């Protein structure tokens, strides 16, 4: 297929996310108290920034060189709304939460997004008062996608107003103006950057992670999934954050994930984990100074 002037190439990260062995799709479940009004949902989506944004109103195709590109198209909202009227299970022993978790786990391996339309869709589970927003990761990163999602929401006490979000504040104390302190901080940043990049390079070239209970294999993207949920109070996470200097909520969340992963490996490993066991992972970090839903209003 020949390239047209309106085609936009995917970003390097976007191309990575559409590779057959990767194909990352975000499944976001949103529960509501009241029954879902399907027509109201369609109307809100039709009038939202969602269908106006270039990424959300473009299909993905390949040019003559095999490179992925975005091509603008007309959005038919009905094509992106999947409605399920019946409950996910009739078994009284299976809770709603477990049934929804099984549904999301199955979506992650059995239901890819169609390339004949923009790479997003809503699943409305009417019997559970639940909506599942499915987005291909090639559309953007988590921060920008959540900001766009927030731009489509309204406050419960005032439907004409968007939700209030607090940005990350910065302080300008005398310590920050101390030249020597800033210089020391710069040197430490450079030093740790060199150390971590060197360590990563050496591990990539000559070492590999040991086999563990969470190690993948050939065709891992098609393996059955199991989804489990855990609830944490945001106030508890804020308490932990305040107890640690320069910590963020994300730092606390990473600590929770690391602890859970360690306990899972202890539980599933036939032998005790060796002290100092290292596993390689990838964590996406937001480097933007300021990004919230107001960025997408224009």
PDB file of C-alpha atoms in Angstrom:
ATOM      1  CA  UNK A   1       0.000   0.000   0.000  1.00  0.00           C
ATOM      2  CA  UNK A   2       1.394   3.381  -0.958  1.00  0.00           C
ATOM      3  CA  UNK A   3       1.984   6.029   1.648  1.00  0.00           C
ATOM      4  CA  UNK A   4      -0.162   9.145   1.551  1.00  0.00           C
ATOM      5  CA  UNK A   5       0.618  12.586   2.891  1.00  0.00           C
ATOM      6  CA  UNK A   6      -1.724  12.128   5.799  1.00  0.00           C
ATOM      7  CA  UNK A   7      -0.053   8.958   7.086  1.00  0.00           C
ATOM      8  CA  UNK A   8       1.901   9.381  10.315  1.00  0.00           C
ATOM      9  CA  UNK A   9       4.643   6.923  11.333  1.00  0.00           C
ATOM     10  CA  UNK A  10       4.421   5.135  14.663  1.00  0.00           C
ATOM     11  CA  UNK A  11       6.885   6.124  17.344  1.00  0.00           C
ATOM     12  CA  UNK A  12       9.716   3.645  18.114  1.00  0.00           C
ATOM     13  CA  UNK A  13       7.892   2.618  21.301  1.00  0.00           C
ATOM     14  CA  UNK A  14       4.656   2.238  19.349  1.00  0.00           C
ATOM     15  CA  UNK A  15       6.349  -0.057  16.825  1.00  0.00           C
ATOM     16  CA  UNK A  16       7.683  -2.154  19.691  1.00  0.00           C
ATOM     17  CA  UNK A  17       4.216  -2.547  21.198  1.00  0.00           C
ATOM     18  CA  UNK A  18       2.699  -3.868  17.935  1.00  0.00           C
ATOM     19  CA  UNK A  19       5.278  -6.612  17.387  1.00  0.00           C
ATOM     20  CA  UNK A  20       3.728 -10.123  17.387  1.00  0.00           C
ATOM     21  CA  UNK A  21       5.694 -11.184  20.461  1.00  0.00           C
ATOM     22  CA  UNK A  22       4.684  -8.043  22.357  1.00  0.00           C
ATOM     23  CA  UNK A  23       1.274  -6.712  21.176  1.00  0.00           C
ATOM     24  CA  UNK A  24       0.501  -4.806  24.370  1.00  0.00           C
ATOM     25  CA  UNK A  25      -3.162  -4.011  25.065  1.00  0.00           C
ATOM     26  CA  UNK A  26      -4.282  -2.096  28.155  1.00  0.00           C
ATOM     27  CA  UNK A  27      -7.496  -3.355  29.770  1.00  0.00           C
ATOM     28  CA  UNK A  28      -8.940  -0.794  32.195  1.00  0.00           C
ATOM     29  CA  UNK A  29     -12.038  -1.764  34.214  1.00  0.00           C
ATOM     30  CA  UNK A  30     -14.319   0.973  35.573  1.00  0.00           C
ATOM     31  CA  UNK A  31     -17.153   0.068  37.956  1.00  0.00           C
ATOM     32  CA  UNK A  32     -20.149   2.332  38.605  1.00  0.00           C
ATOM     33  CA  UNK A  33     -22.967   2.284  41.156  1.00  0.00           C
ATOM     34  CA  UNK A  34     -25.883   2.934  38.804  1.00  0.00           C
ATOM     35  CA  UNK A  35     -26.961   0.905  35.744  1.00  0.00           C
ATOM     36  CA  UNK A  36     -25.089   1.839  32.571  1.00  0.00           C
ATOM     37  CA  UNK A  37     -27.039   3.904  30.047  1.00  0.00           C
ATOM     38  CA  UNK A  38     -25.683   2.608  26.732  1.00  0.00           C
ATOM     39  CA  UNK A  39     -27.050   5.463  24.623  1.00  0.00           C
ATOM     40  CA  UNK A  40     -25.646   8.044  27.040  1.00  0.00           C
ATOM     41  CA  UNK A  41     -22.237   6.359  26.839  1.00  0.00           C
ATOM     42  CA  UNK A  42     -22.312   6.434  23.036  1.00  0.00           C
ATOM     43  CA  UNK A  43     -23.343  10.096  23.012  1.00  0.00           C
ATOM     44  CA  UNK A  44     -20.617  11.069  25.472  1.00  0.00           C
ATOM     45  CA  UNK A  45     -17.953   9.243  23.468  1.00  0.00           C
ATOM     46  CA  UNK A  46     -19.170  10.817  20.217  1.00  0.00           C
ATOM     47  CA  UNK A  47     -18.827  14.305  21.724  1.00  0.00           C
ATOM     48  CA  UNK A  48     -15.561  13.647  23.544  1.00  0.00           C
ATOM     49  CA  UNK A  49     -11.972  14.313  22.584  1.00  0.00           C
ATOM     50  CA  UNK A  50     -11.580  10.557  22.210  1.00  0.00           C
ATOM     51  CA  UNK A  51     -12.923  10.478  18.644  1.00  0.00           C
ATOM     52  CA  UNK A  52     -11.181  13.736  17.704  1.00  0.00           C
ATOM     53  CA  UNK A  53      -7.665  12.796  18.730  1.00  0.00           C
ATOM     54  CA  UNK A  54      -5.535  11.709  15.719  1.00  0.00           C
ATOM     55  CA  UNK A  55      -4.393   8.447  17.324  1.00  0.00           C
ATOM     56  CA  UNK A  56      -7.920   7.435  18.315  1.00  0.00           C
ATOM     57  CA  UNK A  57      -9.352   8.238  14.896  1.00  0.00           C
ATOM     58  CA  UNK A  58      -6.708   6.452  12.804  1.00  0.00           C
ATOM     59  CA  UNK A  59      -6.205   2.877  11.717  1.00  0.00           C
ATOM     60  CA  UNK A  60      -2.802   1.227  11.700  1.00  0.00           C
ATOM     61  CA  UNK A  61      -1.383  -0.069   8.424  1.00  0.00           C
ATOM     62  CA  UNK A  62       1.984  -0.880   6.870  1.00  0.00           C
ATOM     63  CA  UNK A  63       3.602   0.980   3.997  1.00  0.00           C
ATOM     64  CA  UNK A  64       5.494  -0.616   1.103  1.00  0.00           C
ATOM     65  CA  UNK A  65       8.608  -0.885   3.296  1.00  0.00           C
ATOM     66  CA  UNK A  66       6.767  -2.741   6.046  1.00  0.00           C
ATOM     67  CA  UNK A  67       6.778   0.175   8.492  1.00  0.00           C
ATOM     68  CA  UNK A  68       3.667   0.772  10.576  1.00  0.00           C
ATOM     69  CA  UNK A  69       1.795   4.048  10.080  1.00  0.00           C
ATOM     70  CA  UNK A  70      -1.374   5.783  11.244  1.00  0.00           C
ATOM     71  CA  UNK A  71      -3.980   6.701   8.639  1.00  0.00           C
ATOM     72  CA  UNK A  72      -6.909   8.996   9.450  1.00  0.00           C
ATOM     73  CA  UNK A  73     -10.358   7.427   9.146  1.00  0.00           C
ATOM     74  CA  UNK A  74     -13.968   8.034  10.110  1.00  0.00           C
ATOM     75  CA  UNK A  75     -14.892   6.718  13.551  1.00  0.00           C
ATOM     76  CA  UNK A  76     -18.129   4.775  13.931  1.00  0.00           C
ATOM     77  CA  UNK A  77     -18.726   4.657  17.680  1.00  0.00           C
ATOM     78  CA  UNK A  78     -21.020   1.622  17.358  1.00  0.00           C
ATOM     79  CA  UNK A  79     -18.055  -0.396  16.048  1.00  0.00           C
ATOM     80  CA  UNK A  80     -16.189   0.278  19.286  1.00  0.00           C
ATOM     81  CA  UNK A  81     -18.963  -0.571  21.759  1.00  0.00           C
ATOM     82  CA  UNK A  82     -19.318  -4.244  22.732  1.00  0.00           C
ATOM     83  CA  UNK A  83     -22.388  -4.846  24.889  1.00  0.00           C
ATOM     84  CA  UNK A  84     -22.875  -7.887  27.106  1.00  0.00           C
ATOM     85  CA  UNK A  85     -26.288  -8.123  28.777  1.00  0.00           C
ATOM     86  CA  UNK A  86     -25.949 -11.430  30.621  1.00  0.00           C
ATOM     87  CA  UNK A  87     -23.852 -12.040  33.766  1.00  0.00           C
ATOM     88  CA  UNK A  88     -20.405 -13.488  33.206  1.00  0.00           C
ATOM     89  CA  UNK A  89     -21.265 -16.571  35.255  1.00  0.00           C
ATOM     90  CA  UNK A  90     -24.313 -18.275  36.747  1.00  0.00           C
ATOM     91  CA  UNK A  91     -22.271 -20.054  39.421  1.00  0.00           C
ATOM     92  CA  UNK A  92     -23.282 -18.631  42.834  1.00  0.00           C
ATOM     93  CA  UNK A  93     -19.921 -19.714  44.264  1.00  0.00           C
ATOM     94  CA  UNK A  94     -18.032 -17.358  41.944  1.00  0.00           C
ATOM     95  CA  UNK A  95     -18.068 -13.745  43.056  1.00  0.00           C
ATOM     96  CA  UNK A  96     -18.484 -10.818  40.685  1.00  0.00           C
ATOM     97  CA  UNK A  97     -14.876  -9.808  41.266  1.00  0.00           C
ATOM     98  CA  UNK A  98     -13.523 -13.256  40.369  1.00  0.00           C
ATOM     99  CA  UNK A  99     -15.770 -13.463  37.297  1.00  0.00           C
ATOM    100  CA  UNK A 100     -14.597 -10.065  36.081  1.00  0.00           C
ATOM    101  CA  UNK A 101     -10.963 -10.977  36.735  1.00  0.00           C
ATOM    102  CA  UNK A 102     -11.380 -14.149  34.665  1.00  0.00           C
ATOM    103  CA  UNK A 103     -13.018 -12.113  31.897  1.00  0.00           C
ATOM    104  CA  UNK A 104     -10.126  -9.623  31.816  1.00  0.00           C
ATOM    105  CA  UNK A 105      -7.560 -12.418  31.901  1.00  0.00           C
ATOM    106  CA  UNK A 106      -9.243 -14.090  28.939  1.00  0.00           C
ATOM    107  CA  UNK A 107      -9.374 -10.806  27.005  1.00  0.00           C
ATOM    108  CA  UNK A 108      -5.615 -10.404  27.348  1.00  0.00           C
ATOM    109  CA  UNK A 109      -4.862 -13.509  25.278  1.00  0.00           C
ATOM    110  CA  UNK A 110      -7.955 -14.454  23.273  1.00  0.00           C
ATOM    111  CA  UNK A 111      -9.310 -11.186  21.893  1.00  0.00           C
ATOM    112  CA  UNK A 112      -6.901  -8.972  19.943  1.00  0.00           C
ATOM    113  CA  UNK A 113      -8.015  -5.578  18.683  1.00  0.00           C
ATOM    114  CA  UNK A 114      -9.119  -5.491  15.053  1.00  0.00           C
ATOM    115  CA  UNK A 115      -6.816  -3.618  12.651  1.00  0.00           C
ATOM    116  CA  UNK A 116      -9.808  -2.585  10.519  1.00  0.00           C
ATOM    117  CA  UNK A 117     -10.728   0.160  13.000  1.00  0.00           C
ATOM    118  CA  UNK A 118      -8.902   2.443  15.467  1.00  0.00           C
ATOM    119  CA  UNK A 119      -7.262   0.412  18.214  1.00  0.00           C
ATOM    120  CA  UNK A 120      -9.642   0.987  21.113  1.00  0.00           C
ATOM    121  CA  UNK A 121     -13.018  -0.268  22.277  1.00  0.00           C
ATOM    122  CA  UNK A 122     -15.414  -0.302  25.226  1.00  0.00           C
ATOM    123  CA  UNK A 123     -16.896  -3.497  26.665  1.00  0.00           C
ATOM    124  CA  UNK A 124     -20.077  -2.727  28.610  1.00  0.00           C
ATOM    125  CA  UNK A 125     -20.978  -5.489  31.086  1.00  0.00           C
ATOM    126  CA  UNK A 126     -24.485  -4.329  31.934  1.00  0.00           C
ATOM    127  CA  UNK A 127     -25.237  -7.030  34.508  1.00  0.00           C
ATOM    128  CA  UNK A 128     -22.161  -5.988  36.497  1.00  0.00           C
ATOM    129  CA  UNK A 129     -22.390  -2.183  36.036  1.00  0.00           C
ATOM    130  CA  UNK A 130     -18.891  -2.355  34.606  1.00  0.00           C
ATOM    131  CA  UNK A 131     -17.123  -0.898  31.591  1.00  0.00           C
ATOM    132  CA  UNK A 132     -13.835  -2.232  30.248  1.00  0.00           C
ATOM    133  CA  UNK A 133     -11.811   0.234  28.221  1.00  0.00           C
ATOM    134  CA  UNK A 134      -9.381  -1.534  25.894  1.00  0.00           C
ATOM    135  CA  UNK A 135      -6.549   0.513  24.404  1.00  0.00           C
ATOM    136  CA  UNK A 136      -3.576  -0.599  22.385  1.00  0.00           C
ATOM    137  CA  UNK A 137      -0.348   0.570  23.991  1.00  0.00           C
ATOM    138  CA  UNK A 138       0.791   1.906  20.604  1.00  0.00           C
ATOM    139  CA  UNK A 139      -1.716   4.744  21.091  1.00  0.00           C
ATOM    140  CA  UNK A 140       0.352   6.205  23.909  1.00  0.00           C
ATOM    141  CA  UNK A 141       1.863   5.703  27.333  1.00  0.00           C
ATOM    142  CA  UNK A 142      -0.112   5.233  30.524  1.00  0.00           C
ATOM    143  CA  UNK A 143       0.243   8.829  31.723  1.00  0.00           C
ATOM    144  CA  UNK A 144      -1.078  10.387  28.514  1.00  0.00           C
ATOM    145  CA  UNK A 145      -3.845   7.796  28.110  1.00  0.00           C
ATOM    146  CA  UNK A 146      -5.087   8.284  31.676  1.00  0.00           C
ATOM    147  CA  UNK A 147      -4.964  12.047  31.192  1.00  0.00           C
ATOM    148  CA  UNK A 148      -7.123  11.696  28.098  1.00  0.00           C
ATOM    149  CA  UNK A 149      -9.523   9.406  29.944  1.00  0.00           C
ATOM    150  CA  UNK A 150      -9.824  11.970  32.752  1.00  0.00           C
ATOM    151  CA  UNK A 151     -10.591  14.670  30.194  1.00  0.00           C
ATOM    152  CA  UNK A 152     -13.704  12.683  29.234  1.00  0.00           C
ATOM    153  CA  UNK A 153     -14.953  12.502  32.835  1.00  0.00           C
ATOM    154  CA  UNK A 154     -17.086  14.976  34.769  1.00  0.00           C
ATOM    155  CA  UNK A 155     -17.570  15.702  38.446  1.00  0.00           C
ATOM    156  CA  UNK A 156     -20.535  14.022  40.145  1.00  0.00           C
ATOM    157  CA  UNK A 157     -21.515  17.204  41.996  1.00  0.00           C
ATOM    158  CA  UNK A 158     -21.211  19.383  38.882  1.00  0.00           C
ATOM    159  CA  UNK A 159     -21.525  17.584  35.513  1.00  0.00           C
ATOM    160  CA  UNK A 160     -20.315  20.700  33.691  1.00  0.00           C
ATOM    161  CA  UNK A 161     -16.924  20.614  35.417  1.00  0.00           C
ATOM    162  CA  UNK A 162     -14.021  18.266  34.854  1.00  0.00           C
ATOM    163  CA  UNK A 163     -12.405  16.425  37.786  1.00  0.00           C
ATOM    164  CA  UNK A 164      -9.959  18.377  39.909  1.00  0.00           C
ATOM    165  CA  UNK A 165      -6.463  16.955  39.813  1.00  0.00           C
ATOM    166  CA  UNK A 166      -3.489  18.099  41.804  1.00  0.00           C
ATOM    167  CA  UNK A 167      -0.181  18.498  40.081  1.00  0.00           C
ATOM    168  CA  UNK A 168       3.160  17.767  41.632  1.00  0.00           C
ATOM    169  CA  UNK A 169       4.292  20.825  43.497  1.00  0.00           C
ATOM    170  CA  UNK A 170       7.849  22.086  43.634  1.00  0.00           C
ATOM    171  CA  UNK A 171       9.547  23.982  46.394  1.00  0.00           C
ATOM    172  CA  UNK A 172      12.267  26.581  46.118  1.00  0.00           C
ATOM    173  CA  UNK A 173      14.009  26.464  49.479  1.00  0.00           C
ATOM    174  CA  UNK A 174      17.423  27.888  50.203  1.00  0.00           C
ATOM    175  CA  UNK A 175      18.929  24.382  50.035  1.00  0.00           C
ATOM    176  CA  UNK A 176      17.918  24.087  46.387  1.00  0.00           C
ATOM    177  CA  UNK A 177      19.801  27.286  45.671  1.00  0.00           C
ATOM    178  CA  UNK A 178      22.973  25.979  47.236  1.00  0.00           C
ATOM    179  CA  UNK A 179      25.459  25.632  44.407  1.00  0.00           C
ATOM    180  CA  UNK A 180      27.535  22.941  46.083  1.00  0.00           C
ATOM    181  CA  UNK A 181      24.488  20.859  46.869  1.00  0.00           C
ATOM    182  CA  UNK A 182      23.319  21.055  43.260  1.00  0.00           C
ATOM    183  CA  UNK A 183      26.803  20.199  42.032  1.00  0.00           C
ATOM    184  CA  UNK A 184      26.990  17.180  44.328  1.00  0.00           C
ATOM    185  CA  UNK A 185      23.576  16.042  43.136  1.00  0.00           C
ATOM    186  CA  UNK A 186      24.651  16.386  39.500  1.00  0.00           C
ATOM    187  CA  UNK A 187      27.816  14.353  40.095  1.00  0.00           C
ATOM    188  CA  UNK A 188      25.825  11.607  41.833  1.00  0.00           C
ATOM    189  CA  UNK A 189      23.312  11.477  38.980  1.00  0.00           C
ATOM    190  CA  UNK A 190      26.110  11.131  36.419  1.00  0.00           C
ATOM    191  CA  UNK A 191      27.889   8.494  38.516  1.00  0.00           C
ATOM    192  CA  UNK A 192      24.841   6.291  39.077  1.00  0.00           C
ATOM    193  CA  UNK A 193      23.829   6.658  35.430  1.00  0.00           C
ATOM    194  CA  UNK A 194      27.234   5.364  34.308  1.00  0.00           C
ATOM    195  CA  UNK A 195      27.130   2.518  36.849  1.00  0.00           C
ATOM    196  CA  UNK A 196      23.618   1.350  35.945  1.00  0.00           C
ATOM    197  CA  UNK A 197      24.130   1.655  32.181  1.00  0.00           C
ATOM    198  CA  UNK A 198      27.393  -0.307  32.428  1.00  0.00           C
ATOM    199  CA  UNK A 199      25.779  -2.985  34.597  1.00  0.00           C
ATOM    200  CA  UNK A 200      22.829  -3.263  32.225  1.00  0.00           C
ATOM    201  CA  UNK A 201      25.150  -3.598  29.223  1.00  0.00           C
ATOM    202  CA  UNK A 202      27.226  -6.316  30.874  1.00  0.00           C
ATOM    203  CA  UNK A 203      24.139  -8.246  31.959  1.00  0.00           C
ATOM    204  CA  UNK A 204      22.633  -7.994  28.484  1.00  0.00           C
ATOM    205  CA  UNK A 205      25.773  -9.251  26.744  1.00  0.00           C
ATOM    206  CA  UNK A 206      27.097 -11.965  29.053  1.00  0.00           C
ATOM    207  CA  UNK A 207      24.521 -12.816  31.686  1.00  0.00           C
ATOM    208  CA  UNK A 208      20.914 -13.926  31.745  1.00  0.00           C
ATOM    209  CA  UNK A 209      18.323 -14.251  34.468  1.00  0.00           C
ATOM    210  CA  UNK A 210      18.041 -17.569  36.242  1.00  0.00           C
ATOM    211  CA  UNK A 211      14.942 -19.672  35.650  1.00  0.00           C
ATOM    212  CA  UNK A 212      12.214 -18.853  38.169  1.00  0.00           C
ATOM    213  CA  UNK A 213       8.484 -19.397  38.628  1.00  0.00           C
ATOM    214  CA  UNK A 214       7.742 -16.258  36.598  1.00  0.00           C
ATOM    215  CA  UNK A 215      10.123 -16.971  33.714  1.00  0.00           C
ATOM    216  CA  UNK A 216       8.528 -17.096  30.292  1.00  0.00           C
ATOM    217  CA  UNK A 217       9.190 -19.285  27.293  1.00  0.00           C
ATOM    218  CA  UNK A 218       8.297 -19.814  23.658  1.00  0.00           C
ATOM    219  CA  UNK A 219       4.787 -18.535  22.973  1.00  0.00           C
ATOM    220  CA  UNK A 220       4.454 -16.953  26.414  1.00  0.00           C
ATOM    221  CA  UNK A 221       2.186 -14.264  24.949  1.00  0.00           C
ATOM    222  CA  UNK A 222      -0.437 -16.986  24.354  1.00  0.00           C
ATOM    223  CA  UNK A 223      -0.194 -18.693  27.728  1.00  0.00           C
ATOM    224  CA  UNK A 224      -3.360 -18.649  29.873  1.00  0.00           C
ATOM    225  CA  UNK A 225      -3.567 -15.739  32.292  1.00  0.00           C
ATOM    226  CA  UNK A 226      -4.727 -15.505  35.875  1.00  0.00           C
ATOM    227  CA  UNK A 227      -5.758 -12.121  37.216  1.00  0.00           C
ATOM    228  CA  UNK A 228      -5.982 -11.430  40.938  1.00  0.00           C
ATOM    229  CA  UNK A 229      -6.782  -8.141  42.635  1.00  0.00           C
ATOM    230  CA  UNK A 230      -5.615  -6.596  45.889  1.00  0.00           C
ATOM    231  CA  UNK A 231      -6.876  -3.436  47.541  1.00  0.00           C
ATOM    232  CA  UNK A 232      -4.695  -0.838  49.237  1.00  0.00           C
ATOM    233  CA  UNK A 233      -5.881   2.321  50.930  1.00  0.00           C
ATOM    234  CA  UNK A 234      -4.388   5.433  49.378  1.00  0.00           C
ATOM    235  CA  UNK A 235      -4.142   6.981  52.870  1.00  0.00           C
ATOM    236  CA  UNK A 236      -1.910   4.102  53.988  1.00  0.00           C
ATOM    237  CA  UNK A 237       0.309   4.589  50.940  1.00  0.00           C
ATOM    238  CA  UNK A 238       0.554   8.305  51.685  1.00  0.00           C
ATOM    239  CA  UNK A 239       1.612   7.507  55.250  1.00  0.00           C
ATOM    240  CA  UNK A 240       4.444   5.320  53.967  1.00  0.00           C
ATOM    241  CA  UNK A 241       5.433   7.978  51.440  1.00  0.00           C
ATOM    242  CA  UNK A 242       5.703  10.651  54.122  1.00  0.00           C
ATOM    243  CA  UNK A 243       7.876   8.370  56.263  1.00  0.00           C
ATOM    244  CA  UNK A 244      10.512   8.107  53.513  1.00  0.00           C
ATOM    245  CA  UNK A 245      12.457  11.132  52.328  1.00  0.00           C
ATOM    246  CA  UNK A 246      11.859  12.178  48.705  1.00  0.00           C
ATOM    247  CA  UNK A 247       9.547   9.213  48.096  1.00  0.00           C
ATOM    248  CA  UNK A 248       6.540   9.229  45.792  1.00  0.00           C
ATOM    249  CA  UNK A 249       3.361   7.175  45.626  1.00  0.00           C
ATOM    250  CA  UNK A 250       4.909   5.330  42.679  1.00  0.00           C
ATOM    251  CA  UNK A 251       7.893   4.405  44.870  1.00  0.00           C
ATOM    252  CA  UNK A 252       5.526   2.954  47.458  1.00  0.00           C
ATOM    253  CA  UNK A 253       3.646   1.069  44.745  1.00  0.00           C
ATOM    254  CA  UNK A 254       6.893  -0.382  43.378  1.00  0.00           C
ATOM    255  CA  UNK A 255       7.760  -1.495  46.901  1.00  0.00           C
ATOM    256  CA  UNK A 256       4.407  -3.249  47.235  1.00  0.00           C
ATOM    257  CA  UNK A 257       4.900  -4.966  43.870  1.00  0.00           C
ATOM    258  CA  UNK A 258       8.451  -6.036  44.770  1.00  0.00           C
ATOM    259  CA  UNK A 259       7.295  -7.445  48.107  1.00  0.00           C
ATOM    260  CA  UNK A 260       4.418  -9.305  46.472  1.00  0.00           C
ATOM    261  CA  UNK A 261       6.700 -10.693  43.770  1.00  0.00           C
ATOM    262  CA  UNK A 262       9.213 -11.882  46.355  1.00  0.00           C
ATOM    263  CA  UNK A 263       6.526 -13.627  48.404  1.00  0.00           C
ATOM    264  CA  UNK A 264       5.069 -15.235  45.270  1.00  0.00           C
ATOM    265  CA  UNK A 265       8.475 -16.611  44.289  1.00  0.00           C
ATOM    266  CA  UNK A 266       8.999 -17.970  47.807  1.00  0.00           C
ATOM    267  CA  UNK A 267       5.616 -19.683  47.608  1.00  0.00           C
ATOM    268  CA  UNK A 268       6.018 -21.136  44.107  1.00  0.00           C
ATOM    269  CA  UNK A 269       9.708 -22.051  44.148  1.00  0.00           C
ATOM    270  CA  UNK A 270      10.496 -25.684  45.083  1.00  0.00           C
ATOM    271  CA  UNK A 271      13.785 -24.542  46.600  1.00  0.00           C
ATOM    272  CA  UNK A 272      14.524 -21.530  48.729  1.00  0.00           C
ATOM    273  CA  UNK A 273      15.437 -18.443  46.738  1.00  0.00           C
ATOM    274  CA  UNK A 274      19.121 -17.675  46.696  1.00  0.00           C
ATOM    275  CA  UNK A 275      20.224 -14.523  48.434  1.00  0.00           C
ATOM    276  CA  UNK A 276      20.938 -11.756  45.937  1.00  0.00           C
ATOM    277  CA  UNK A 277      18.833 -13.236  43.110  1.00  0.00           C
ATOM    278  CA  UNK A 278      18.414 -10.598  40.395  1.00  0.00           C
ATOM    279  CA  UNK A 279      15.698 -10.388  37.766  1.00  0.00           C
ATOM    280  CA  UNK A 280      15.633  -7.967  34.862  1.00  0.00           C
ATOM    281  CA  UNK A 281      12.511  -5.915  34.304  1.00  0.00           C
ATOM    282  CA  UNK A 282      11.372  -2.800  32.492  1.00  0.00           C
ATOM    283  CA  UNK A 283       9.564   0.079  34.192  1.00  0.00           C
ATOM    284  CA  UNK A 284       8.233   3.041  32.221  1.00  0.00           C
ATOM    285  CA  UNK A 285       8.926   6.371  33.920  1.00  0.00           C
ATOM    286  CA  UNK A 286       7.151   9.653  33.197  1.00  0.00           C
ATOM    287  CA  UNK A 287       9.740  12.406  32.587  1.00  0.00           C
ATOM    288  CA  UNK A 288       7.272  15.165  31.746  1.00  0.00           C
ATOM    289  CA  UNK A 289       7.399  18.197  34.006  1.00  0.00           C
ATOM    290  CA  UNK A 290       3.627  18.579  34.011  1.00  0.00           C
ATOM    291  CA  UNK A 291       0.897  16.630  32.253  1.00  0.00           C
ATOM    292  CA  UNK A 292      -2.745  16.438  33.188  1.00  0.00           C
ATOM    293  CA  UNK A 293      -6.097  16.278  31.444  1.00  0.00           C
ATOM    294  CA  UNK A 294      -5.988  20.004  30.659  1.00  0.00           C
ATOM    295  CA  UNK A 295      -3.238  19.233  28.141  1.00  0.00           C
ATOM    296  CA  UNK A 296      -5.819  17.497  25.923  1.00  0.00           C
ATOM    297  CA  UNK A 297      -8.663  20.003  26.135  1.00  0.00           C
ATOM    298  CA  UNK A 298      -7.447  21.900  23.090  1.00  0.00           C
TER     299      UNK A 298
END
